[in-house]
Coordinates of C-alpha atoms in Angstrom, one line a residue:
X1 CA 41.5 3.9 -43.6
X2 CA 40.5 7.5 -43.9
X3 CA 39.8 10.0 -41.0
X4 CA 36.4 10.5 -42.0
X5 CA 35.6 6.4 -42.2
X6 CA 37.2 6.1 -38.7
X7 CA 34.9 9.1 -37.4
X8 CA 31.9 7.6 -38.9
X9 CA 32.8 4.2 -37.4
X10 CA 33.5 5.6 -33.9
X11 CA 30.0 7.5 -34.1
X12 CA 28.3 4.3 -35.0
X13 CA 30.1 2.3 -31.9
X14 CA 29.2 5.3 -29.6
X15 CA 25.8 5.1 -30.9
X16 CA 25.7 1.5 -30.3
X17 CA 27.2 1.6 -27.1
X18 CA 24.7 4.2 -25.9
X19 CA 21.7 2.2 -27.0
X20 CA 23.1 -0.8 -25.3
X21 CA 23.8 0.9 -22.3
X22 CA 20.0 2.6 -22.1
X23 CA 18.7 -0.9 -22.9
X24 CA 20.7 -2.3 -19.9
X25 CA 19.7 0.4 -17.8
X26 CA 16.0 0.0 -18.2
X27 CA 16.4 -3.7 -17.2
X28 CA 18.6 -3.1 -14.4
X29 CA 16.3 -0.4 -13.2
X30 CA 13.3 -2.9 -13.0
X31 CA 15.1 -5.4 -11.6
X32 CA 16.3 -2.9 -8.7
X33 CA 12.8 -2.0 -8.3
X34 CA 11.8 -5.6 -7.8
X35 CA 14.5 -5.8 -5.3
X36 CA 13.2 -3.0 -3.4
X37 CA 9.8 -4.1 -3.5
X38 CA 11.2 -7.3 -1.8
X39 CA 12.3 -4.9 1.1
X40 CA 8.9 -3.3 1.6
X41 CA 6.8 -4.3 4.6
X42 CA 3.5 -4.8 4.9
X43 CA 2.8 -1.2 6.3
X44 CA 3.1 -0.3 2.7
X45 CA -0.3 0.0 0.8
X46 CA 1.2 -1.2 -2.4
X47 CA 3.1 -4.1 -1.1
X48 CA -0.1 -5.1 1.3
X49 CA -2.2 -5.0 -1.5
X50 CA -0.3 -7.7 -3.5
X51 CA 0.4 -9.6 -0.7
X52 CA -3.1 -10.0 0.6
X53 CA -4.8 -10.2 -2.7
X54 CA -4.4 -13.9 -1.4
X55 CA -7.5 -15.4 0.3
X56 CA -5.5 -17.5 2.8
X57 CA -3.3 -14.6 3.5
X58 CA -6.0 -12.4 3.6
X59 CA -8.0 -14.5 5.8
X60 CA -5.2 -15.1 8.6
X61 CA -5.0 -11.4 8.9
X62 CA -8.8 -10.7 9.3
X63 CA -9.1 -13.8 11.8
X64 CA -6.4 -12.3 14.0
X65 CA -7.8 -8.9 14.1
X66 CA -11.2 -9.9 14.4
X67 CA -10.8 -12.7 17.0
X68 CA -12.9 -14.9 14.8
X69 CA -10.9 -18.2 14.2
X70 CA -13.2 -19.9 12.1
X71 CA -13.8 -16.9 9.7
X72 CA -13.9 -17.9 6.3
X73 CA -13.0 -15.2 3.4
X74 CA -14.6 -16.4 0.2
X75 CA -13.5 -13.2 -2.2
X76 CA -10.7 -10.8 -2.1
X77 CA -10.2 -7.5 -4.4
X78 CA -7.1 -5.2 -4.0
X79 CA -7.1 -1.8 -5.1
X80 CA -10.9 -1.8 -5.6
X81 CA -12.1 1.4 -6.9
X82 CA -15.4 2.8 -6.2
X83 CA -16.4 5.8 -8.4
X84 CA -19.2 8.1 -8.5
X85 CA -20.0 10.9 -10.9
X86 CA -20.4 13.6 -8.6
X87 CA -18.5 12.5 -5.7
X88 CA -14.6 11.9 -4.7
X89 CA -13.5 8.2 -5.7
X90 CA -12.7 5.7 -3.3
X91 CA -9.6 3.1 -3.8
X92 CA -9.8 0.3 -1.0
X93 CA -6.5 -1.3 -0.4
X94 CA -8.2 -4.7 0.3
X95 CA -11.7 -5.4 0.0
X96 CA -12.7 -9.0 1.2
X97 CA -16.0 -10.7 1.6
X98 CA -16.7 -13.6 4.0
X99 CA -18.9 -16.8 4.2
X100 CA -21.5 -14.5 6.4
X101 CA -21.7 -12.0 3.4
X102 CA -19.8 -9.4 5.6
X103 CA -17.6 -7.2 3.8
X104 CA -14.3 -6.2 5.2
X105 CA -12.2 -3.3 4.1
X106 CA -8.5 -3.2 5.3
X107 CA -6.8 0.1 4.9
X108 CA -3.4 1.2 5.5
X109 CA -3.1 4.7 6.7
X110 CA -0.4 6.6 4.6
X111 CA -0.7 10.3 5.5
X112 CA -0.1 12.2 8.8
X113 CA -2.4 15.3 7.9
X114 CA -6.0 13.8 7.4
X115 CA -9.1 13.2 9.6
X116 CA -8.8 9.3 10.1
X117 CA -12.3 9.0 11.7
X118 CA -13.8 10.9 8.4
X119 CA -11.8 8.7 6.1
X120 CA -13.2 5.6 7.5
X121 CA -16.9 7.1 7.4
X122 CA -16.2 7.9 3.7
X123 CA -15.2 4.5 2.9
X124 CA -18.0 2.9 4.5
X125 CA -20.5 5.2 3.0
X126 CA -19.2 4.5 -0.6
X127 CA -19.1 0.5 0.2
X128 CA -22.7 1.3 1.1
X129 CA -23.7 3.0 -1.8
X130 CA -22.0 0.3 -4.0
X131 CA -23.5 -2.8 -2.5
X132 CA -27.1 -1.8 -1.9
X133 CA -29.0 -2.8 -4.7
X134 CA -31.8 -1.0 -6.2
X135 CA -35.0 -2.4 -4.9
X136 CA -33.4 -3.7 -1.8
X137 CA -34.5 -2.9 1.6
X138 CA -32.3 -1.2 4.3
X139 CA -32.0 -4.6 6.3
X140 CA -30.3 -6.3 3.2
X141 CA -27.3 -4.2 3.2
X142 CA -24.5 -6.2 4.5
X143 CA -22.3 -5.5 7.5
X144 CA -19.2 -3.5 6.8
X145 CA -16.2 -3.8 8.8
X146 CA -13.5 -1.3 8.2
X147 CA -9.8 -2.4 9.6
X148 CA -7.5 0.6 9.7
X149 CA -3.9 0.2 10.2
X150 CA -1.4 2.3 11.0
X151 CA 2.4 2.6 11.9
X152 CA 1.8 4.9 14.7
X153 CA -0.9 4.9 17.7
X154 CA -3.2 7.5 16.3
X155 CA -5.2 7.6 19.6
X156 CA -2.5 7.5 21.7
X157 CA -4.1 5.6 24.7
X158 CA -1.4 2.8 24.7
X159 CA -3.3 0.1 22.8
X160 CA -2.6 -2.1 19.9
X161 CA -6.2 -2.4 18.9
X162 CA -9.3 0.2 19.3
X163 CA -12.8 -0.9 18.5
X164 CA -15.4 1.7 18.1
X165 CA -18.5 1.5 20.1
X166 CA -21.5 3.0 19.3
X167 CA -24.1 3.7 22.2
X168 CA -26.9 5.6 23.0
X169 CA -25.8 8.6 25.5
X170 CA -26.3 8.2 29.0
X171 CA -27.5 4.2 28.4
X172 CA -25.6 1.0 27.8
X173 CA -27.8 0.3 24.8
X174 CA -25.8 -0.4 21.8
X175 CA -26.5 1.6 18.4
X176 CA -25.9 -1.1 15.6
X177 CA -26.1 0.6 12.1
X178 CA -24.2 -2.4 10.6
X179 CA -20.8 -0.6 10.5
X180 CA -17.8 -1.5 12.7
X181 CA -14.5 0.2 12.9
X182 CA -11.4 -1.1 14.1
X183 CA -8.0 0.8 14.5
X184 CA -4.8 -1.2 14.6
X185 CA -1.5 0.1 15.0
X186 CA 2.1 -1.2 15.0
X187 CA 3.4 1.2 17.9
X188 CA 2.2 -0.4 20.8
X189 CA 3.0 -4.1 21.6
X190 CA 0.8 -5.2 24.3
X191 CA 1.7 -8.9 23.9
X192 CA -1.2 -9.8 22.1
X193 CA -1.8 -12.0 19.0
X194 CA -2.5 -8.6 17.0
X195 CA 0.6 -6.9 18.3
X196 CA 2.9 -10.1 17.1
X197 CA 0.6 -9.7 13.7
X198 CA 1.8 -5.6 13.6
X199 CA 5.3 -6.6 14.4
X200 CA 5.5 -9.2 11.4
X201 CA 3.6 -6.1 9.4
X202 CA 6.7 -4.2 10.5
X203 CA 9.4 -6.7 8.9
X204 CA 7.6 -9.1 6.3
X205 CA 10.6 -11.2 7.1
X206 CA 10.1 -14.1 4.7
X207 CA 12.2 -16.4 6.6
X208 CA 9.6 -15.9 9.8
X209 CA 7.2 -18.3 9.3
X210 CA 5.1 -17.5 12.6
X211 CA 1.9 -16.1 10.9
X212 CA 0.8 -19.2 9.1
X213 CA -0.7 -18.6 5.4
X214 CA 0.5 -14.8 5.5
X215 CA 4.0 -15.9 6.0
X216 CA 3.7 -18.7 3.1
X217 CA 2.3 -15.6 1.2
X218 CA 5.4 -13.7 1.9
X219 CA 8.2 -16.4 1.4
X220 CA 6.4 -17.1 -2.1
X221 CA 6.6 -13.5 -2.9
X222 CA 10.0 -12.6 -1.8
X223 CA 11.8 -16.2 -2.3
X224 CA 10.2 -18.2 -4.7
X225 CA 10.5 -17.8 -8.5
X226 CA 6.7 -17.9 -9.2
X227 CA 6.4 -14.7 -6.8
X228 CA 8.7 -12.7 -9.5
X229 CA 5.7 -11.7 -11.5
X230 CA 3.7 -10.5 -8.6
X231 CA 6.8 -8.3 -7.3
X232 CA 7.0 -7.1 -10.8
X233 CA 3.3 -5.8 -10.2
X234 CA 4.5 -4.1 -7.4
X235 CA 7.4 -2.0 -9.2
X236 CA 4.4 -1.4 -11.8
X237 CA 2.1 0.1 -9.4
X238 CA 5.2 2.5 -8.2
X239 CA 5.3 3.3 -11.9
X240 CA 1.8 3.9 -12.2
X241 CA 2.0 6.2 -9.0
X242 CA 4.3 8.4 -10.7
X243 CA 7.2 7.7 -8.5
X244 CA 9.8 7.3 -11.2
X245 CA 7.6 8.2 -14.2
X246 CA 9.5 10.6 -16.6
X247 CA 12.7 10.1 -14.4
X248 CA 14.1 7.0 -16.2
X249 CA 15.7 9.0 -19.1
X250 CA 17.0 11.9 -16.9
X251 CA 18.7 9.1 -14.5
X252 CA 20.1 7.6 -17.6
X253 CA 21.3 10.2 -19.7
X254 CA 21.2 13.6 -17.4
X255 CA 23.9 15.4 -15.6
X256 CA 24.4 15.3 -12.0
X257 CA 22.4 18.4 -11.3
X258 CA 19.4 17.0 -13.4
X259 CA 19.7 13.6 -11.6
X260 CA 19.5 15.4 -8.1
X261 CA 16.5 17.8 -9.3
X262 CA 14.6 14.6 -10.8
X263 CA 15.1 12.9 -7.7
X264 CA 13.9 15.8 -5.6
X265 CA 10.9 15.9 -7.6
X266 CA 10.4 12.2 -7.5
X267 CA 11.0 12.3 -3.5
X268 CA 8.3 15.3 -3.1
X269 CA 5.6 13.2 -5.3
X270 CA 6.3 10.2 -3.1
X271 CA 5.8 12.1 0.1
X272 CA 2.6 13.4 -1.1
X273 CA 1.4 9.8 -1.8
X274 CA 2.0 8.9 1.7
X275 CA 5.3 7.1 1.9
X276 CA 7.6 7.3 4.5
X277 CA 10.9 9.3 4.6
X278 CA 12.6 5.9 5.1
X279 CA 11.1 4.3 2.2
X280 CA 11.7 7.1 -0.2
X281 CA 15.5 7.4 0.7
X282 CA 15.8 3.7 0.2
X283 CA 14.2 3.7 -3.3
X284 CA 16.0 6.8 -4.4
X285 CA 19.3 5.6 -2.6
X286 CA 19.4 9.2 -1.0
X287 CA 20.4 9.9 2.6
X288 CA 17.4 10.1 4.8
X289 CA 18.6 13.5 6.0
X290 CA 18.8 15.2 2.7
X291 CA 15.3 13.6 2.0
X292 CA 14.0 15.5 5.0
X293 CA 15.7 18.5 3.9
X294 CA 14.0 18.6 0.4
X295 CA 10.4 18.0 2.1
X296 CA 10.8 20.7 4.8
X297 CA 12.3 23.1 2.0
X298 CA 8.9 22.2 -0.2
X299 CA 6.6 23.0 3.2
X300 CA 8.4 26.5 3.5
X301 CA 7.9 27.5 0.0
X302 CA 4.1 26.5 0.3

């Protein structure tokens, strides 16, 4: 066998192995993302949107937070987009409707540098504009409940749950406009049922069955074969948000410097979308101190 023939066969084998490696890498990356998704907790808006896109699970969360044990959820939408031609779009993490035709919006707080009160005001306004039909009177507008969940105590008053009360100044007379805002956080443990729910949000442990239908849903998603497609949905949403978009080929084929630069760019993109340093480090398999240095360096440049 001649040298040229050997060279041709070696090249063909190399090309075949490269193709096989690339194919395997794409599959393994997808499986790895699903495993990462299984480690997410309910303070990730991506995972929460999938987990609570289920009437019994969503109903359990709303019942605990509102303190209405017989509240019945009739319909749920996750990542519900409300678009206006001349206005900023709103993408609601969870929008539910109960049997009393009340609309409930559950939002996970993702960014540190926003005005939380005005964010809830905006979402309530967008929901109002979406669900007040032409020809209807204002008293036919549905009640809107905004439940705003955060990892930290945003209002620093040492409470797990804050309900916004509206009153006329100097009186005890309530001002009821049909919009009700509740802030909940996972930092303060006051021993209440809401605090226990938030503790579960922090772990989303599939072996912890203390949260009724919510626990059943989490166990299904993380441990049962039927939950795999929905966990793939979590990873697909990660793709859609641009967390690893455009990085697959670089991770597979790039040099070490290119891989690091790609991960750095991805980390900064994830941070802009509100992911915590810990989750970024976990997904990209980079030390959290490195992630924090990249983010600090980006802020210094800007």
